[in-house]
Amino acid sequence: MRSFTVAAAFAALAVANPLPQEIDWAAVDALAPIPTVTIPVVDVSAQASTVAYEPSAAATSIAAAVKASGVDSDAPTGLKARGAAICKPQPLGAGPAPKEDTPEAFLAYPEFSIKANAASTPSGYYNTFKDLKASNNAYGYMGYTVLSEYSTDICASKCDAIEGCAAFNLYYERDPTVNPNDQSCANPPSTTNIKCVFWGGPVNGENAKNAGQWRKDFHVVIAGSNGYVSNKIVTPPGCTTPVYLGNAAINAPFDCNGKDTYLGVRIFQKGPFDISKCAAACEAQADYARAHPPANGGEIKTCQFFNTYMLMKNGSPVGQYCSMYSASWGSSYGTNYGQFRGSDKYSVEWSYISSNSTNPNPACKPKA
Ligand SMILES: *[C@@H]1O[C@H](CO)[C@@H](O)[C@H](O)[C@H]1NC(C)=O
Protein backbone atom coordinates (compact mmCIF):
# COMPACT_ATOMS: atom_id res chain seq x y z
CA MET A 1 0.00 0.00 0.00
CA ARG A 2 2.73 2.39 1.00
CA SER A 3 4.70 1.74 -2.18
CA PHE A 4 1.55 2.27 -4.22
CA THR A 5 0.76 5.64 -2.66
CA VAL A 6 4.36 6.81 -2.96
CA ALA A 7 4.37 5.81 -6.60
CA ALA A 8 1.09 7.65 -7.16
CA ALA A 9 2.47 10.80 -5.57
CA PHE A 10 5.61 10.54 -7.66
CA ALA A 11 3.54 10.15 -10.80
CA ALA A 12 1.40 13.14 -9.92
CA LEU A 13 4.45 15.29 -9.36
CA ALA A 14 6.87 14.22 -12.00
CA VAL A 15 4.99 12.95 -15.00
CA ALA A 16 3.71 15.49 -17.46
CA ASN A 17 0.09 15.24 -18.51
CA PRO A 18 -0.93 15.53 -22.11
CA LEU A 19 -1.90 19.06 -23.03
CA PRO A 20 -3.88 21.00 -22.02
CA GLN A 21 -3.31 21.06 -18.25
CA GLU A 22 -6.65 19.65 -17.33
CA ILE A 23 -7.38 19.30 -13.65
CA ASP A 24 -5.40 16.23 -12.61
CA TRP A 25 -8.20 13.85 -11.62
CA ALA A 26 -5.77 11.22 -10.34
CA ALA A 27 -4.36 13.73 -7.88
CA VAL A 28 -7.84 14.97 -6.95
CA ASP A 29 -9.15 11.43 -6.42
CA ALA A 30 -6.25 10.63 -4.10
CA LEU A 31 -7.44 13.34 -1.69
CA ALA A 32 -9.61 12.82 1.34
CA PRO A 33 -12.54 15.23 1.32
CA ILE A 34 -12.10 18.22 3.63
CA PRO A 35 -14.32 17.53 6.64
CA THR A 36 -17.10 20.02 7.32
CA VAL A 37 -16.00 22.36 10.09
CA THR A 38 -18.39 22.93 12.95
CA ILE A 39 -17.89 26.44 14.24
CA PRO A 40 -17.97 26.09 18.04
CA VAL A 41 -20.99 27.43 19.87
CA VAL A 42 -20.49 30.56 21.93
CA ASP A 43 -19.85 29.66 25.55
CA VAL A 44 -17.94 31.17 28.45
CA SER A 45 -14.79 29.18 27.77
CA ALA A 46 -14.73 29.93 24.06
CA GLN A 47 -15.94 33.45 23.36
CA ALA A 48 -13.04 33.78 21.02
CA SER A 49 -10.96 31.03 19.55
CA THR A 50 -8.42 31.26 16.81
CA VAL A 51 -6.37 28.64 15.06
CA ALA A 52 -2.65 29.35 14.91
CA TYR A 53 -0.78 29.10 11.63
CA GLU A 54 2.99 29.03 11.09
CA PRO A 55 3.75 29.76 7.42
CA SER A 56 7.44 28.87 7.63
CA ALA A 57 6.70 25.55 9.32
CA ALA A 58 4.09 24.76 6.66
CA ALA A 59 6.51 25.59 3.85
CA THR A 60 9.27 23.50 5.46
CA SER A 61 7.06 20.46 5.87
CA ILE A 62 5.79 20.73 2.28
CA ALA A 63 9.34 21.01 0.97
CA ALA A 64 10.35 17.93 2.95
CA ALA A 65 7.35 15.97 1.64
CA VAL A 66 8.01 16.94 -1.96
CA LYS A 67 11.74 16.24 -1.72
CA ALA A 68 10.95 12.78 -0.44
CA SER A 69 8.08 12.50 -2.95
CA GLY A 70 5.99 11.19 -0.08
CA VAL A 71 2.28 11.44 0.40
CA ASP A 72 0.51 14.31 2.10
CA SER A 73 -1.12 13.33 5.34
CA ASP A 74 -2.88 16.67 5.39
CA ALA A 75 -6.11 16.01 7.23
CA PRO A 76 -7.54 18.85 9.29
CA THR A 77 -7.89 17.91 12.93
CA GLY A 78 -11.31 17.78 14.52
CA LEU A 79 -12.48 20.20 17.16
CA LYS A 80 -12.28 19.21 20.79
CA ALA A 81 -15.45 18.16 22.54
CA ARG A 82 -16.78 20.66 25.05
CA GLY A 83 -17.50 20.01 28.67
CA ALA A 84 -21.20 19.91 29.43
CA ALA A 85 -22.55 21.41 32.65
CA ILE A 86 -26.36 21.13 32.70
CA CYS A 87 -28.28 24.24 31.54
CA LYS A 88 -25.25 26.44 32.10
CA PRO A 89 -25.95 30.14 31.42
CA GLN A 90 -24.27 31.41 28.28
CA PRO A 91 -22.83 34.87 27.66
CA LEU A 92 -25.37 37.34 26.27
CA GLY A 93 -24.73 38.54 22.75
CA ALA A 94 -24.59 42.21 21.75
CA GLY A 95 -26.93 42.00 18.78
CA PRO A 96 -30.55 43.21 18.63
CA ALA A 97 -33.45 40.76 18.69
CA PRO A 98 -37.01 40.81 17.39
CA LYS A 99 -39.83 41.20 19.95
CA GLU A 100 -41.12 37.73 19.34
CA ASP A 101 -38.50 35.16 20.40
CA THR A 102 -38.82 32.58 17.62
CA PRO A 103 -36.45 31.42 14.87
CA GLU A 104 -39.00 32.54 12.26
CA ALA A 105 -39.14 36.08 13.68
CA PHE A 106 -35.34 36.16 13.85
CA LEU A 107 -35.03 35.20 10.18
CA ALA A 108 -37.59 37.82 9.18
CA TYR A 109 -36.20 40.62 11.36
CA PRO A 110 -35.51 43.60 9.03
CA GLU A 111 -32.81 45.13 11.25
CA PHE A 112 -30.35 42.36 10.32
CA SER A 113 -30.81 42.89 6.58
CA ILE A 114 -30.54 46.65 6.92
CA LYS A 115 -27.23 46.38 8.81
CA ALA A 116 -25.83 43.74 6.44
CA ASN A 117 -26.74 45.64 3.29
CA ALA A 118 -25.41 48.93 4.66
CA ALA A 119 -22.07 47.45 5.79
CA SER A 120 -19.02 49.02 4.16
CA THR A 121 -16.25 46.96 2.56
CA PRO A 122 -13.05 47.33 4.61
CA SER A 123 -9.98 48.51 2.72
CA GLY A 124 -7.88 45.60 1.47
CA TYR A 125 -10.94 43.39 1.07
CA TYR A 126 -13.65 42.75 -1.45
CA ASN A 127 -17.22 41.77 -0.71
CA THR A 128 -18.41 38.40 -2.02
CA PHE A 129 -21.99 38.27 -0.69
CA LYS A 130 -24.39 40.14 1.54
CA ASP A 131 -27.33 39.40 3.79
CA LEU A 132 -27.53 35.61 3.48
CA LYS A 133 -29.18 33.43 6.10
CA ALA A 134 -26.25 31.01 6.31
CA SER A 135 -22.60 31.04 7.34
CA ASN A 136 -19.67 29.69 5.33
CA ASN A 137 -18.00 26.36 5.24
CA ALA A 138 -14.87 27.53 3.45
CA TYR A 139 -11.25 26.39 3.39
CA GLY A 140 -8.88 26.60 6.36
CA TYR A 141 -10.99 27.36 9.45
CA MET A 142 -9.07 29.84 11.61
CA GLY A 143 -11.43 30.45 14.50
CA TYR A 144 -13.97 33.12 15.40
CA THR A 145 -14.70 35.89 17.84
CA VAL A 146 -17.90 37.54 19.02
CA LEU A 147 -18.16 41.28 18.49
CA SER A 148 -19.96 43.98 20.47
CA GLU A 149 -21.20 45.57 17.25
CA TYR A 150 -21.83 44.49 13.64
CA SER A 151 -18.67 46.04 12.20
CA THR A 152 -16.89 44.85 9.07
CA ASP A 153 -13.93 47.09 9.98
CA ILE A 154 -13.46 45.49 13.40
CA CYS A 155 -13.82 42.00 11.97
CA ALA A 156 -11.30 42.85 9.22
CA SER A 157 -8.77 44.24 11.69
CA LYS A 158 -8.99 41.02 13.72
CA CYS A 159 -8.51 38.96 10.56
CA ASP A 160 -5.52 41.13 9.61
CA ALA A 161 -3.92 40.31 12.97
CA ILE A 162 -4.14 36.54 12.37
CA GLU A 163 -1.36 34.97 10.32
CA GLY A 164 -2.92 33.29 7.30
CA CYS A 165 -6.40 34.81 7.70
CA ALA A 166 -7.59 35.54 4.19
CA ALA A 167 -11.33 36.00 4.50
CA PHE A 168 -14.05 36.54 7.06
CA ASN A 169 -17.73 35.97 7.54
CA LEU A 170 -19.73 38.35 9.73
CA TYR A 171 -23.27 37.50 10.83
CA TYR A 172 -25.95 37.50 13.51
CA GLU A 173 -26.64 34.18 15.20
CA ARG A 174 -29.63 33.24 17.34
CA ASP A 175 -28.10 31.39 20.30
CA PRO A 176 -29.56 29.94 23.51
CA THR A 177 -29.11 31.87 26.78
CA VAL A 178 -28.40 28.61 28.61
CA ASN A 179 -26.77 25.48 27.26
CA PRO A 180 -29.84 23.45 26.15
CA ASN A 181 -28.37 20.12 27.11
CA ASP A 182 -31.19 18.89 29.34
CA GLN A 183 -34.93 18.43 28.95
CA SER A 184 -35.47 21.09 31.66
CA CYS A 185 -33.91 23.74 29.39
CA ALA A 186 -34.54 22.27 25.93
CA ASN A 187 -35.73 25.51 24.35
CA PRO A 188 -34.53 28.50 26.41
CA PRO A 189 -34.90 32.21 25.52
CA SER A 190 -32.47 33.38 22.86
CA THR A 191 -29.71 35.94 22.63
CA THR A 192 -28.18 37.38 19.45
CA ASN A 193 -24.46 36.94 19.01
CA ILE A 194 -22.50 38.86 16.39
CA LYS A 195 -20.01 36.34 15.07
CA CYS A 196 -16.87 37.13 13.11
CA VAL A 197 -15.43 33.91 11.65
CA PHE A 198 -11.95 33.70 10.11
CA TRP A 199 -11.01 31.59 7.10
CA GLY A 200 -7.76 30.75 5.32
CA GLY A 201 -9.43 30.57 1.89
CA PRO A 202 -12.08 32.52 0.03
CA VAL A 203 -15.66 32.73 1.30
CA ASN A 204 -18.42 33.01 -1.27
CA GLY A 205 -22.16 32.70 -1.62
CA GLU A 206 -21.81 29.12 -2.85
CA ASN A 207 -20.01 27.87 0.26
CA ALA A 208 -22.38 29.76 2.60
CA LYS A 209 -24.31 26.59 3.33
CA ASN A 210 -24.55 26.41 7.11
CA ALA A 211 -28.05 27.62 7.92
CA GLY A 212 -27.77 26.81 11.63
CA GLN A 213 -28.50 23.75 13.72
CA TRP A 214 -30.80 22.29 16.32
CA ARG A 215 -29.57 22.11 19.88
CA LYS A 216 -32.21 20.00 21.66
CA ASP A 217 -35.40 21.99 20.87
CA PHE A 218 -33.59 25.26 20.36
CA HIS A 219 -33.14 26.34 16.75
CA VAL A 220 -29.86 28.16 16.06
CA VAL A 221 -30.34 30.30 12.95
CA ILE A 222 -28.27 32.87 11.12
CA ALA A 223 -29.09 36.19 9.45
CA GLY A 224 -27.34 39.21 7.95
CA SER A 225 -24.40 37.08 6.83
CA ASN A 226 -21.77 38.96 4.80
CA GLY A 227 -18.53 37.63 3.27
CA TYR A 228 -15.25 39.45 2.58
CA VAL A 229 -12.03 38.22 1.00
CA SER A 230 -8.62 39.81 1.45
CA ASN A 231 -6.63 40.89 -1.56
CA LYS A 232 -3.46 40.92 0.54
CA ILE A 233 -1.07 38.33 -0.79
CA VAL A 234 2.53 37.79 0.24
CA THR A 235 5.45 37.39 -2.12
CA PRO A 236 7.43 34.25 -1.24
CA PRO A 237 11.22 34.76 -0.96
CA GLY A 238 13.05 34.31 -4.26
CA CYS A 239 9.85 34.70 -6.27
CA THR A 240 8.40 37.48 -8.41
CA THR A 241 5.38 39.41 -7.10
CA PRO A 242 2.39 37.09 -7.63
CA VAL A 243 0.09 38.11 -10.45
CA TYR A 244 -3.62 37.57 -9.85
CA LEU A 245 -5.49 35.59 -12.51
CA GLY A 246 -8.86 35.53 -10.77
CA ASN A 247 -10.87 32.50 -11.86
CA ALA A 248 -8.45 31.31 -14.54
CA ALA A 249 -5.71 28.69 -14.36
CA ILE A 250 -2.69 28.57 -16.68
CA ASN A 251 -3.11 26.34 -19.68
CA ALA A 252 0.34 26.35 -21.27
CA PRO A 253 0.93 25.04 -24.79
CA PHE A 254 4.09 23.22 -25.86
CA ASP A 255 6.89 25.75 -26.27
CA CYS A 256 8.46 26.87 -29.56
CA ASN A 257 10.58 23.70 -29.63
CA GLY A 258 7.53 21.49 -29.15
CA LYS A 259 8.51 20.74 -25.56
CA ASP A 260 6.14 20.44 -22.64
CA THR A 261 7.07 22.75 -19.75
CA TYR A 262 4.40 21.37 -17.40
CA LEU A 263 5.88 19.32 -14.56
CA GLY A 264 2.94 18.24 -12.45
CA VAL A 265 0.83 19.16 -9.48
CA ARG A 266 0.63 19.17 -5.72
CA ILE A 267 -2.59 19.77 -3.82
CA PHE A 268 -2.59 21.07 -0.23
CA GLN A 269 -5.49 20.53 2.13
CA LYS A 270 -4.25 21.73 5.50
CA GLY A 271 -4.07 25.23 6.92
CA PRO A 272 -4.85 28.44 5.05
CA PHE A 273 -4.32 29.18 1.38
CA ASP A 274 -0.71 30.29 1.17
CA ILE A 275 1.25 31.03 -2.00
CA SER A 276 4.43 30.16 -0.08
CA LYS A 277 3.35 26.52 0.04
CA CYS A 278 3.44 26.29 -3.75
CA ALA A 279 6.72 28.21 -3.85
CA ALA A 280 8.21 25.69 -1.41
CA ALA A 281 6.94 22.77 -3.50
CA CYS A 282 8.40 24.37 -6.65
CA GLU A 283 11.82 24.84 -5.07
CA ALA A 284 11.76 21.32 -3.65
CA GLN A 285 10.74 19.88 -7.03
CA ALA A 286 13.88 21.41 -8.50
CA ASP A 287 15.98 19.71 -5.79
CA TYR A 288 14.18 16.45 -6.48
CA ALA A 289 14.70 16.74 -10.24
CA ARG A 290 18.44 17.39 -9.84
CA ALA A 291 18.73 14.41 -7.51
CA HIS A 292 16.85 12.18 -9.98
CA PRO A 293 18.09 13.09 -13.47
CA PRO A 294 16.39 11.33 -16.41
CA ALA A 295 17.88 7.86 -16.98
CA ASN A 296 18.30 8.58 -20.72
CA GLY A 297 20.58 11.54 -19.98
CA GLY A 298 17.86 13.96 -21.05
CA GLU A 299 17.48 17.52 -19.85
CA ILE A 300 16.76 18.05 -16.14
CA LYS A 301 13.58 20.07 -15.85
CA THR A 302 13.39 22.21 -12.73
CA CYS A 303 10.46 24.24 -11.51
CA GLN A 304 10.89 27.95 -12.32
CA PHE A 305 7.23 29.02 -12.43
CA PHE A 306 4.02 28.02 -10.71
CA ASN A 307 0.29 28.64 -10.73
CA THR A 308 -1.60 28.16 -7.47
CA TYR A 309 -5.31 28.50 -6.85
CA MET A 310 -8.22 27.17 -4.84
CA LEU A 311 -9.83 24.27 -6.64
CA MET A 312 -13.55 24.21 -5.84
CA LYS A 313 -16.05 21.42 -6.41
CA ASN A 314 -19.61 22.72 -6.67
CA GLY A 315 -18.49 25.80 -4.74
CA SER A 316 -16.83 23.93 -1.86
CA PRO A 317 -13.06 23.78 -1.46
CA VAL A 318 -11.14 20.71 -2.65
CA GLY A 319 -7.73 22.12 -1.78
CA GLN A 320 -5.01 24.53 -2.81
CA TYR A 321 -3.86 23.43 -6.25
CA CYS A 322 -0.24 24.05 -7.21
CA SER A 323 0.89 23.38 -10.78
CA MET A 324 4.55 23.64 -11.64
CA TYR A 325 6.37 24.49 -14.84
CA SER A 326 9.97 24.58 -16.04
CA ALA A 327 9.40 27.92 -17.83
CA SER A 328 7.35 31.05 -17.15
CA TRP A 329 4.14 31.79 -19.00
CA GLY A 330 2.29 35.11 -18.96
CA SER A 331 -1.21 35.75 -17.67
CA SER A 332 -2.60 35.58 -21.23
CA TYR A 333 -2.18 31.79 -20.94
CA GLY A 334 -4.67 31.76 -18.06
CA THR A 335 -7.50 30.24 -20.08
CA ASN A 336 -8.73 27.30 -17.99
CA TYR A 337 -11.81 28.50 -16.10
CA GLY A 338 -12.58 25.08 -14.66
CA GLN A 339 -14.18 21.94 -15.93
CA PHE A 340 -17.23 19.78 -15.53
CA ARG A 341 -16.75 16.18 -14.52
CA GLY A 342 -20.11 14.53 -14.93
CA SER A 343 -22.48 16.90 -13.20
CA ASP A 344 -19.82 18.19 -10.80
CA LYS A 345 -18.52 21.65 -11.50
CA TYR A 346 -14.84 22.17 -10.72
CA SER A 347 -13.88 25.81 -10.69
CA VAL A 348 -10.85 27.96 -10.04
CA GLU A 349 -10.70 30.74 -7.46
CA TRP A 350 -7.92 32.98 -6.29
CA SER A 351 -5.47 32.00 -8.96
CA TYR A 352 -1.92 33.41 -8.77
CA ILE A 353 1.20 32.95 -10.86
CA SER A 354 4.78 33.64 -9.83
CA SER A 355 8.25 32.94 -11.22
CA ASN A 356 11.68 32.30 -9.79
CA SER A 357 12.98 35.88 -9.55
CA THR A 358 16.63 35.06 -10.28
CA ASN A 359 15.89 32.66 -13.12
CA PRO A 360 12.33 33.00 -14.45
CA ASN A 361 13.22 31.19 -17.67
CA PRO A 362 10.58 32.83 -19.88
CA ALA A 363 8.93 30.26 -22.11
CA CYS A 364 9.73 30.42 -25.81
CA LYS A 365 6.23 30.98 -27.13
CA PRO A 366 5.03 28.81 -29.98
CA LYS A 367 4.23 30.62 -33.21
CA ALA A 368 0.53 31.36 -33.41
C1 LIG B 1 15.67 29.88 -8.65
O1 LIG B 1 16.40 29.23 -9.69
C2 LIG B 1 17.76 28.98 -9.35
C3 LIG B 1 18.42 28.39 -10.59
O2 LIG B 1 17.65 27.40 -11.16
C4 LIG B 1 17.85 28.08 -8.13
O3 LIG B 1 19.19 27.87 -7.75
C5 LIG B 1 17.09 28.69 -6.96
O4 LIG B 1 17.04 27.79 -5.87
C6 LIG B 1 15.66 29.03 -7.38
N1 LIG B 1 14.97 29.74 -6.32
C7 LIG B 1 13.78 29.37 -5.85
C8 LIG B 1 13.19 30.23 -4.80
O5 LIG B 1 13.17 28.38 -6.26
PDB file of N, CA, C and O and ligand atoms in Angstrom, residues 237-239 279 282-283 290 302-304 356 358-359, ligand 1:
ATOM      1  N   PRO A 237       9.818  34.396  -0.696  1.00  0.00           N
ATOM      2  CA  PRO A 237      11.216  34.759  -0.955  1.00  0.00           C
ATOM      3  C   PRO A 237      11.735  34.099  -2.231  1.00  0.00           C
ATOM      4  O   PRO A 237      11.436  32.931  -2.494  1.00  0.00           O
ATOM      5  N   GLY A 238      12.475  34.862  -3.029  1.00  0.00           N
ATOM      6  CA  GLY A 238      13.053  34.309  -4.257  1.00  0.00           C
ATOM      7  C   GLY A 238      12.086  34.227  -5.414  1.00  0.00           C
ATOM      8  O   GLY A 238      12.418  33.696  -6.464  1.00  0.00           O
ATOM      9  N   CYS A 239      10.876  34.780  -5.226  1.00  0.00           N
ATOM     10  CA  CYS A 239       9.852  34.703  -6.269  1.00  0.00           C
ATOM     11  C   CYS A 239       9.450  36.101  -6.720  1.00  0.00           C
ATOM     12  O   CYS A 239       9.587  37.071  -5.963  1.00  0.00           O
ATOM     13  N   ALA A 279       5.334  27.822  -3.609  1.00  0.00           N
ATOM     14  CA  ALA A 279       6.723  28.212  -3.854  1.00  0.00           C
ATOM     15  C   ALA A 279       7.683  27.183  -3.260  1.00  0.00           C
ATOM     16  O   ALA A 279       8.680  26.806  -3.881  1.00  0.00           O
ATOM     17  N   CYS A 282       7.679  24.104  -5.395  1.00  0.00           N
ATOM     18  CA  CYS A 282       8.399  24.370  -6.646  1.00  0.00           C
ATOM     19  C   CYS A 282       9.908  24.251  -6.425  1.00  0.00           C
ATOM     20  O   CYS A 282      10.615  23.558  -7.171  1.00  0.00           O
ATOM     21  N   GLU A 283      10.392  24.880  -5.374  1.00  0.00           N
ATOM     22  CA  GLU A 283      11.819  24.837  -5.072  1.00  0.00           C
ATOM     23  C   GLU A 283      12.255  23.401  -4.763  1.00  0.00           C
ATOM     24  O   GLU A 283      13.306  22.941  -5.225  1.00  0.00           O
ATOM     25  N   ARG A 290      16.982  17.471  -9.723  1.00  0.00           N
ATOM     26  CA  ARG A 290      18.442  17.391  -9.841  1.00  0.00           C
ATOM     27  C   ARG A 290      18.972  16.098  -9.224  1.00  0.00           C
ATOM     28  O   ARG A 290      19.944  15.519  -9.710  1.00  0.00           O
ATOM     29  N   THR A 302      13.636  21.726 -14.092  1.00  0.00           N
ATOM     30  CA  THR A 302      13.393  22.214 -12.731  1.00  0.00           C
ATOM     31  C   THR A 302      12.262  23.229 -12.739  1.00  0.00           C
ATOM     32  O   THR A 302      12.037  23.930 -13.724  1.00  0.00           O
ATOM     33  N   CYS A 303      11.598  23.329 -11.621  1.00  0.00           N
ATOM     34  CA  CYS A 303      10.459  24.245 -11.513  1.00  0.00           C
ATOM     35  C   CYS A 303      10.952  25.687 -11.417  1.00  0.00           C
ATOM     36  O   CYS A 303      11.720  26.027 -10.508  1.00  0.00           O
ATOM     37  N   GLN A 304      10.513  26.532 -12.341  1.00  0.00           N
ATOM     38  CA  GLN A 304      10.885  27.953 -12.322  1.00  0.00           C
ATOM     39  C   GLN A 304       9.637  28.860 -12.295  1.00  0.00           C
ATOM     40  O   GLN A 304       9.763  30.076 -12.247  1.00  0.00           O
ATOM     41  N   ASN A 356      10.402  32.194 -10.491  1.00  0.00           N
ATOM     42  CA  ASN A 356      11.676  32.299  -9.790  1.00  0.00           C
ATOM     43  C   ASN A 356      12.293  33.653 -10.187  1.00  0.00           C
ATOM     44  O   ASN A 356      12.490  33.918 -11.371  1.00  0.00           O
ATOM     45  N   THR A 358      15.272  35.016  -9.722  1.00  0.00           N
ATOM     46  CA  THR A 358      16.633  35.064 -10.279  1.00  0.00           C
ATOM     47  C   THR A 358      16.695  34.376 -11.642  1.00  0.00           C
ATOM     48  O   THR A 358      17.489  34.760 -12.494  1.00  0.00           O
ATOM     49  N   ASN A 359      15.859  33.381 -11.857  1.00  0.00           N
ATOM     50  CA  ASN A 359      15.890  32.659 -13.124  1.00  0.00           C
ATOM     51  C   ASN A 359      14.475  32.296 -13.576  1.00  0.00           C
ATOM     52  O   ASN A 359      14.056  31.141 -13.473  1.00  0.00           O
TER      53      ASN A 359
HETATM   54  C1  LIG B   1      15.675  29.877  -8.649  1.00  0.00           C
HETATM   55  O1  LIG B   1      16.395  29.231  -9.686  1.00  0.00           O
HETATM   56  C2  LIG B   1      17.760  28.985  -9.347  1.00  0.00           C
HETATM   57  C3  LIG B   1      18.418  28.393 -10.589  1.00  0.00           C
HETATM   58  O2  LIG B   1      17.651  27.400 -11.162  1.00  0.00           O
HETATM   59  C4  LIG B   1      17.853  28.080  -8.133  1.00  0.00           C
HETATM   60  O3  LIG B   1      19.188  27.866  -7.752  1.00  0.00           O
HETATM   61  C5  LIG B   1      17.085  28.693  -6.962  1.00  0.00           C
HETATM   62  O4  LIG B   1      17.040  27.791  -5.874  1.00  0.00           O
HETATM   63  C6  LIG B   1      15.659  29.030  -7.382  1.00  0.00           C
HETATM   64  N1  LIG B   1      14.965  29.739  -6.316  1.00  0.00           N
HETATM   65  C7  LIG B   1      13.777  29.370  -5.853  1.00  0.00           C
HETATM   66  C8  LIG B   1      13.187  30.228  -4.797  1.00  0.00           C
HETATM   67  O5  LIG B   1      13.175  28.380  -6.264  1.00  0.00           O
END
